[in-house]
Coordinates of C-alpha atoms and ligand atoms in Angstrom, one line a residue:
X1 CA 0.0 0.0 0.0
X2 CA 1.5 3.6 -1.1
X3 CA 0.5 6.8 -0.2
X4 CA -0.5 8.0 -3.1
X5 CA -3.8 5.1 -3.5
X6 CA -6.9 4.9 -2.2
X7 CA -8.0 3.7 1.1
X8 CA -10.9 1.5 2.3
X9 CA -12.0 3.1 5.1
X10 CA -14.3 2.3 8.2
X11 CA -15.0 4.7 11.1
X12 CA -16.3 3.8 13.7
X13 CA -18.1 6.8 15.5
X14 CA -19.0 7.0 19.2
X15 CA -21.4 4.5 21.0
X16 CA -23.0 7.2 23.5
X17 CA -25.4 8.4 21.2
X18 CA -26.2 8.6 17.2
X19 CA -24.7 11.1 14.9
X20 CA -26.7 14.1 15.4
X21 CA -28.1 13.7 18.5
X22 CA -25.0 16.3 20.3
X23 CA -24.0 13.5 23.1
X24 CA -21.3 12.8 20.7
X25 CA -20.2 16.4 21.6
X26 CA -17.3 17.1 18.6
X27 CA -16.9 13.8 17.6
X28 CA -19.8 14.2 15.5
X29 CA -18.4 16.7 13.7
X30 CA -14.7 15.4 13.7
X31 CA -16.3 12.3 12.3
X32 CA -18.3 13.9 9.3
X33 CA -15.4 16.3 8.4
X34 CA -13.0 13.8 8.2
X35 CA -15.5 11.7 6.0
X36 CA -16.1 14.7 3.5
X37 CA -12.6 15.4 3.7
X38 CA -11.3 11.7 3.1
X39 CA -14.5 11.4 0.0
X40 CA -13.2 14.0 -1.3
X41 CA -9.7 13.0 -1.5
X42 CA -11.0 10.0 -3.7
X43 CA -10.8 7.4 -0.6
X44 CA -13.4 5.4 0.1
X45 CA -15.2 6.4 2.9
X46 CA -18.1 4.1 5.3
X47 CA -19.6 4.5 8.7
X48 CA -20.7 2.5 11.2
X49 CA -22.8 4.3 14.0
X50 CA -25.4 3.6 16.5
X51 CA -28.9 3.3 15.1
X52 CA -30.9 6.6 14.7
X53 CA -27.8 8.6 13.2
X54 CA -28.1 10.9 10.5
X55 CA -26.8 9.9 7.1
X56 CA -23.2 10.9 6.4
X57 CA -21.0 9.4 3.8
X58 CA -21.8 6.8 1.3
X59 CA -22.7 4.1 3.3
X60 CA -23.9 4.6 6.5
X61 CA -24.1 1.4 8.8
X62 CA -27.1 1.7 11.4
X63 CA -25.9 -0.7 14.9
X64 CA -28.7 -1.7 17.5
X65 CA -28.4 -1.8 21.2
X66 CA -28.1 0.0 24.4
X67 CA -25.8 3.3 24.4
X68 CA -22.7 3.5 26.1
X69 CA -22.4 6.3 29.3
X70 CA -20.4 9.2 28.2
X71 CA -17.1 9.3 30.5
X72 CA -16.8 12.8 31.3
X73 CA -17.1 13.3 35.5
X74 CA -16.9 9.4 35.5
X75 CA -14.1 9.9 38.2
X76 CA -10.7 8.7 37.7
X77 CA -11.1 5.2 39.3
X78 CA -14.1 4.4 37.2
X79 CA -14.3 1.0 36.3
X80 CA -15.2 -0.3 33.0
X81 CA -18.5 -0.1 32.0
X82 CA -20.4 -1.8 29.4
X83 CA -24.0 -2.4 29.3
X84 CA -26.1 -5.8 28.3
X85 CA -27.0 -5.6 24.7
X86 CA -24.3 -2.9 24.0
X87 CA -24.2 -0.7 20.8
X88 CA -20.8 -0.6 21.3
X89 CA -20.1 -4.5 21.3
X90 CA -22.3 -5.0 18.0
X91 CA -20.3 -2.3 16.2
X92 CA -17.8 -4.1 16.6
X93 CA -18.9 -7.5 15.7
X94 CA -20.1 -5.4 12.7
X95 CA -16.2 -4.5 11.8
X96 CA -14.9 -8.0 12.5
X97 CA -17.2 -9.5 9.8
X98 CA -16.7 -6.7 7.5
X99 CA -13.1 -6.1 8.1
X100 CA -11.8 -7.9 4.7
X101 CA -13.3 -4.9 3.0
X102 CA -11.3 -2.4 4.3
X103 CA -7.8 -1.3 4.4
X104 CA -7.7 0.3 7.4
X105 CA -10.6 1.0 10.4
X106 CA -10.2 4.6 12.1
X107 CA -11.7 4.3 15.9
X108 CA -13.5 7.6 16.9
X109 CA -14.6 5.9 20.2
X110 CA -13.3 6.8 23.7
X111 CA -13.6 3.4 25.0
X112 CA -12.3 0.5 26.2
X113 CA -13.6 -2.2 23.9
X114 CA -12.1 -1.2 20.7
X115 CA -8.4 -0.5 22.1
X116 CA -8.8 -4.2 23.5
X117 CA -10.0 -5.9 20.7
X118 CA -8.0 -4.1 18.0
X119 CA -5.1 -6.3 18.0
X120 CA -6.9 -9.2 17.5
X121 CA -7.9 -8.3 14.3
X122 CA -6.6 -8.5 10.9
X123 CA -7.3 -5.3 9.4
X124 CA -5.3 -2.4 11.5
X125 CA -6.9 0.0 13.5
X126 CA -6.2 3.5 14.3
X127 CA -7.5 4.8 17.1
X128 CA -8.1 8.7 17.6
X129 CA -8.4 9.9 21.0
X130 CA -11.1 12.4 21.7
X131 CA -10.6 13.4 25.2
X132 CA -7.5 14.1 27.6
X133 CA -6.6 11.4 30.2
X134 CA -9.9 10.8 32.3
X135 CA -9.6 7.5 34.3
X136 CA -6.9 5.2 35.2
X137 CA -8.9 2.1 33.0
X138 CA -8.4 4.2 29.7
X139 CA -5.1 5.3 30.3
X140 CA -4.0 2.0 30.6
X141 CA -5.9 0.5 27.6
X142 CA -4.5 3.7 25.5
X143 CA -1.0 3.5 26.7
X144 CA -1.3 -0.8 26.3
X145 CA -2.2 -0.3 22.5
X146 CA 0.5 2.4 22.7
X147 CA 3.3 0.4 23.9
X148 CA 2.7 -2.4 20.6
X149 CA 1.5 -0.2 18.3
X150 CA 2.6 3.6 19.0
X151 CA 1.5 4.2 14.9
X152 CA -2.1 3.1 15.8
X153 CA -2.8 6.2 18.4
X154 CA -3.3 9.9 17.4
X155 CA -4.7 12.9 19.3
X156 CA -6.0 16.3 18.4
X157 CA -3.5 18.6 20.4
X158 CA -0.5 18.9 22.2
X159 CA -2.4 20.0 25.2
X160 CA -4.2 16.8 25.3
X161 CA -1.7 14.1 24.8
X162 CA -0.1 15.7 27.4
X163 CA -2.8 14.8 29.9
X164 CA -1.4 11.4 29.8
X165 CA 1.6 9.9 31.0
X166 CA 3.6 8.6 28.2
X167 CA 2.2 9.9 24.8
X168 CA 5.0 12.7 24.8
X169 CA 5.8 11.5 21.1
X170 CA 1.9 10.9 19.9
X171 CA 0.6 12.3 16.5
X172 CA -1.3 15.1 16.6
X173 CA -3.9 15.6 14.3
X174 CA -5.6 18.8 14.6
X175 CA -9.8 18.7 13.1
X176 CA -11.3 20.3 10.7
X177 CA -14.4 21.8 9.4
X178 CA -16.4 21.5 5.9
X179 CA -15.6 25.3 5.3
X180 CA -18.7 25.3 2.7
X181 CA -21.0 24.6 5.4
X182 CA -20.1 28.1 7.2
X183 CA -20.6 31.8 5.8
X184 CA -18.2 34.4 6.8
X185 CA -20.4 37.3 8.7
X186 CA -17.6 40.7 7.9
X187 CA -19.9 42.4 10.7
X188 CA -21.4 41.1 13.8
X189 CA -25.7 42.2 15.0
X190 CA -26.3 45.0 17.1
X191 CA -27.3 45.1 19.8
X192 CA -24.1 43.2 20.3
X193 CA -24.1 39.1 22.1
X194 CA -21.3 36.9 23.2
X195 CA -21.8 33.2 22.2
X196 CA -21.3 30.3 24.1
X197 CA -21.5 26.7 22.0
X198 CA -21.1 23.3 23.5
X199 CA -22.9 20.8 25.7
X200 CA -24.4 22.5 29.1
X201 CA -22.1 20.5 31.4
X202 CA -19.6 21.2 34.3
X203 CA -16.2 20.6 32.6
X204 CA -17.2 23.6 30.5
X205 CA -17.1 26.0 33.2
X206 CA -19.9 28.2 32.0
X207 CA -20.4 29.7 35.4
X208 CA -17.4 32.3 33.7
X209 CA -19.3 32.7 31.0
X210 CA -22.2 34.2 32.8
X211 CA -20.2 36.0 35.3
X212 CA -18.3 37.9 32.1
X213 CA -22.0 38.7 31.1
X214 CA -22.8 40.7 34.5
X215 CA -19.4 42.3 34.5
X216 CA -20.0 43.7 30.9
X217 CA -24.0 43.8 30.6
X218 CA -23.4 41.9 27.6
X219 CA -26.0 39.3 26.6
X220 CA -24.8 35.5 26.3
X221 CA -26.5 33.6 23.6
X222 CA -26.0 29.4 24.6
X223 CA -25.9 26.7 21.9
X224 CA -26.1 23.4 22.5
X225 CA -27.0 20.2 24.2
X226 CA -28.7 20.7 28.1
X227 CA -26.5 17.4 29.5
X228 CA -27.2 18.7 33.5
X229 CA -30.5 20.7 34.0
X230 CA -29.0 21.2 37.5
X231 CA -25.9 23.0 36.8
X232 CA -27.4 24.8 34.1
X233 CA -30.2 26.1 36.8
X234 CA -26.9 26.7 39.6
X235 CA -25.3 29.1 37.1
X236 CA -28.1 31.1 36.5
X237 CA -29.0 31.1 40.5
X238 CA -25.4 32.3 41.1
X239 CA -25.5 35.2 38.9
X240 CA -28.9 36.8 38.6
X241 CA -27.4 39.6 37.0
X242 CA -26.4 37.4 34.1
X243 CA -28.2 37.6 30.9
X244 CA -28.1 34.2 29.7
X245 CA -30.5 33.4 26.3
X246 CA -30.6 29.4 26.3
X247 CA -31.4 28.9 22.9
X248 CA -31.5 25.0 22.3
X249 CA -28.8 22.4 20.4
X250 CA -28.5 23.6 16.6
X251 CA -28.0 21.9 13.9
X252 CA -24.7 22.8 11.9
X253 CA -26.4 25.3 9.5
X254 CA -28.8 26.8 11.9
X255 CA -26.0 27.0 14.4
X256 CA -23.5 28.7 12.0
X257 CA -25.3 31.7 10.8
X258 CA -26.8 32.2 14.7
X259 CA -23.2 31.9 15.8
X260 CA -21.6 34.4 13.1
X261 CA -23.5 37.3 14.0
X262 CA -21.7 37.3 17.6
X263 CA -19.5 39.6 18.6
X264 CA -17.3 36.9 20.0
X265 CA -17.6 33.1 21.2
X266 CA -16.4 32.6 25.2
X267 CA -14.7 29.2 26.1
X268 CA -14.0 28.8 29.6
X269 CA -13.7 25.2 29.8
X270 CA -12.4 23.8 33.3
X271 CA -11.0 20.9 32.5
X272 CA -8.3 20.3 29.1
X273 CA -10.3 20.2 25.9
X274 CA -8.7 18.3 23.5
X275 CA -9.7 20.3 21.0
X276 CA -12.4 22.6 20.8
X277 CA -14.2 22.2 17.9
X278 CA -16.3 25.1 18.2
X279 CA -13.4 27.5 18.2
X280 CA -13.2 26.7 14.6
X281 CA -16.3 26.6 13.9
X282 CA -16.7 30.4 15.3
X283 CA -13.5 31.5 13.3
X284 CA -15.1 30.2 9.9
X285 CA -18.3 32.5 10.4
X286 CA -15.7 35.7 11.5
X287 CA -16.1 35.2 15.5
X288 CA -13.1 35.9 17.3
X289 CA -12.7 33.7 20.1
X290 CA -11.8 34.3 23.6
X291 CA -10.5 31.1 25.3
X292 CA -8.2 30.5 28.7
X293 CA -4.7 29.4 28.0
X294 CA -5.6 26.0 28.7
X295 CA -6.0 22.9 26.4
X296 CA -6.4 23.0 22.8
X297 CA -8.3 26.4 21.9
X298 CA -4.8 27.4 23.0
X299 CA -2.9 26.1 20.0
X300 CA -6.5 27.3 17.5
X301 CA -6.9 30.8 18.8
X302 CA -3.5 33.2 17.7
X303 CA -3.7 35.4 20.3
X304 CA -4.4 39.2 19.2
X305 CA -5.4 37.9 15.3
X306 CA -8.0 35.8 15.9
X307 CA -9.2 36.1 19.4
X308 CA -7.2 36.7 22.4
X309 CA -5.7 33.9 25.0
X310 CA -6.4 35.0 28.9
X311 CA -4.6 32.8 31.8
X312 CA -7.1 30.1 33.1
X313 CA -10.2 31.5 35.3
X314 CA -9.3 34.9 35.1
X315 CA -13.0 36.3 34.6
X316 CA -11.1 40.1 34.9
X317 CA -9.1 38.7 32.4
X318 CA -11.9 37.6 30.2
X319 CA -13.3 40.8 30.6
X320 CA -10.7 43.1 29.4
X321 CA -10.6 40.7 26.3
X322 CA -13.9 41.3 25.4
X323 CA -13.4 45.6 25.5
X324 CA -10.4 44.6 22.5
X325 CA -12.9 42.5 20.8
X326 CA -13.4 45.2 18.0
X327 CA -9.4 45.1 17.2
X328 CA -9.8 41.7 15.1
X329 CA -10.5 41.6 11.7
X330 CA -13.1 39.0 11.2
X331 CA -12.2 38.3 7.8
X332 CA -8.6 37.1 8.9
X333 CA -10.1 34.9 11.6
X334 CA -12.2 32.9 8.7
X335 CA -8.4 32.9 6.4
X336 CA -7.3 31.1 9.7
X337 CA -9.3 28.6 9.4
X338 CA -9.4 28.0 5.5
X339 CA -5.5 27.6 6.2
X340 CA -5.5 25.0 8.9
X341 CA -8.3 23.9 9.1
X342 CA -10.6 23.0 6.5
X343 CA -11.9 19.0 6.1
X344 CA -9.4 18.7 3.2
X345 CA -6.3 19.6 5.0
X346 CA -7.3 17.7 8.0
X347 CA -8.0 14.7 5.9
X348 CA -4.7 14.7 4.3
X349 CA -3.1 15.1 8.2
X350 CA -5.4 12.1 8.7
X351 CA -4.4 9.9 5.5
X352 CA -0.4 10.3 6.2
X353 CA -1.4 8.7 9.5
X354 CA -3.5 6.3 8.0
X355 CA -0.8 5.1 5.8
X356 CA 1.2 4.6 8.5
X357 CA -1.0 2.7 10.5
X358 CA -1.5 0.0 7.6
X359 CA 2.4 0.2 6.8
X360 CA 3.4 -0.3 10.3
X361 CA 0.8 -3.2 10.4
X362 CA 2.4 -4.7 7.2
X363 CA 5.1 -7.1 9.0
X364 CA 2.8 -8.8 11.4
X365 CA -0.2 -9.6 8.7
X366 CA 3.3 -11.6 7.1
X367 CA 4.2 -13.6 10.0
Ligands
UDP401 N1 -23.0 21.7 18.5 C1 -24.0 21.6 17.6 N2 -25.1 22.4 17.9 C2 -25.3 23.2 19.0 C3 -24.2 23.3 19.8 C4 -23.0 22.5 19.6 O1 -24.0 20.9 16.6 O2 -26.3 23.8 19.1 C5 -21.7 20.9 18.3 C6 -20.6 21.8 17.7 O3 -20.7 21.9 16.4 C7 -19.4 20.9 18.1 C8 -19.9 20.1 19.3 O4 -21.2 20.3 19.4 O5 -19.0 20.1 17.1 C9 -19.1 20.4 20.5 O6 -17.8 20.0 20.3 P1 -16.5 20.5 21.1 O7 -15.3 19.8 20.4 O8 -16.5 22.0 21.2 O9 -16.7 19.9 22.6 P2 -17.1 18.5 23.2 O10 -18.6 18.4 23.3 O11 -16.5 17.4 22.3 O12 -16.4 18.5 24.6

């Protein structure tokens, strides 16, 4: 196999819900820009997903069975989890009777089940790791399939292969976005709103988010999926002077042009992000972005050109980065993105892995 032909590709996406539902948080979008991205390269491209996802690529396959728990606040000495009847299992019975039909399987899960099984399989597996280092379970399983197969395992930022002990020399693989999908907005509404996108949960840190809105008067408009009622209702108890506009989970287009006519996107997220998806996103509409110096919207946003960097939970901080807001071009924060992020160009980051993966799997398919 040579660079230069086509792939037979699987991905696998994540078991915790189906594409489109938001409980895949950015995998759902990593997952449909790397399948645009790869199509479009002339690879061939399939999915397998839990049942009820929306259609991507050209072959979608639909699994049954009971979701798997997302594993954000699992705690670090949560134990592996996997229900009766599991989605998750049955994709993967799925790829070991379809594996002769592909060259190479690309794992989107954070999970357990796939790092185990991979090596007993005949088609290679490469495995990209959504989230930092969570629990001691999956830190083992990711460092086990690292230790035999360092190829096989590939993050989105520095930042987040950091989080673990041992991944010092990982790939890092960036995302991307369909930039056709998202329309550059040169000026944002009046009166002006901040943006918040992402699912309503506590690794998010939102509570900064609202207390930047009753320390400027500025109105937050919130995107996306309402994962804890409760902490949602906390925030807005804790900061009645807060003007926080909940307006529901979006799909892509929908969320796009209500995203680009903010004057900037906020992301305070308490915990590493391994990537940050939505910082993109906001560039490609012409939103600057505001983001602590923590995880990956550190490597996206270029401090001063496309957003400023403020040290992690300074809300004064924050604050004094929104009055500089109107110093960004908009227009050079969508050029950002069409640079280093579009679906092509992280397709091609993905496909040089890819190839690896199924080179460096060569010698043992020999023995
Ligand atoms: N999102 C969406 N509609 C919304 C709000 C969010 O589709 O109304 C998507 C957004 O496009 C992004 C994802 O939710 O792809 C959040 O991903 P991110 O990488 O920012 O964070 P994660 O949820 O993976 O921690």
């Amino acid at each position: 196999m040579t660079v230069e032909q086509p792939l037979r590709i699987l991905i696998c996406s994540t078991p915790v819900g189906p594409l489109g539902s938001g409980v895949g948080g950015g995998v759902e979008l990593t997952l449909h820009s790397l399948t645009l991205g790869l199509t479009e390269l002339g690879h061939h491209v399939e999915v397998v997903a839990p049942a009820g996802s929306l259609h991507v690529g050209e072959r979608l396959h639909q699994i049954d069975g009971n979701l798997q728990q997302s594993s954000q606040g699992a705690g670090r000495h949560a134990p592996i989890d996997i229900p009766t009847a599991s989605v998750l299992a049955n994709m993967w019975d799925f790829v070991r009777g379809h594996q002769h039909r592909f060259d190479v399987v690309l794992n989107l899960a954070y999970d357990w089940l796939p790092l185990y099984v991979a090596p007993f399989l005949r088609v290679p597996v490469a495995h990209l790791i959504s989230m930092g280092s969570l629990t001691d379970a999956m830190d083992e399983a990711i460092l086990g399939v690292h230790s035999i197969a360092p190829e096989s395992i590939a993050v989105h930022s520095r930042a987040q292969a950091d989080t673990f002990d041992g991944l010092a020399d990982v790939r890092v693989l960036g995302s991307g976005i369909s930039l056709e999908r998202y329309d550059l907005q040169r000026t944002a509404a009046r009166p002006a709103a901040l943006g918040y996108v992402g699912r309503i949960s506590p690794e998010k840190g939102i509570e900064d988010v609202a207390a930047v809105s009753a320390r400027t008067g500025l109105p937050i408009r919130v995107w996306g999926l309402m994962q804890d009622r409760d902490y949602w209702n906390r925030i807005v108890a804790a900061h009645p002077s807060a003007e926080l506009v909940y307006e529901g989970f979006l799909a892509t287009d929908d969320l796009q042009a209500a995203l680009g006519s903010c004057r900037g996107l906020l992301m305070t997220p308490k915990w590493v992000e391994a990537f940050g998806n939505v910082a993109i996103e906001a560039l490609a509409t012409g939103v600057p972005v505001i983001a602590y110096r923590r995880g990956g919207p550190a490597e996206i946003v270029a401090d001063g050109t496309t957003g400023f960097l403020v040290e992690p939970d300074d809300v004064d901080g924050l604050v004094r980065a929104v009055d500089r807001l109107d110093g960004i071009d908009r227009a050079t924060c969508r050029e950002y993105v069409e640079e280093h992020y579009s679906a092509v160009a992280f397709a091609r980051r993905a496909v040089l892995w890819l190839d690896a993966v199924v080179e460096a799997r060569a010698p043992i398919d020999a023995i």
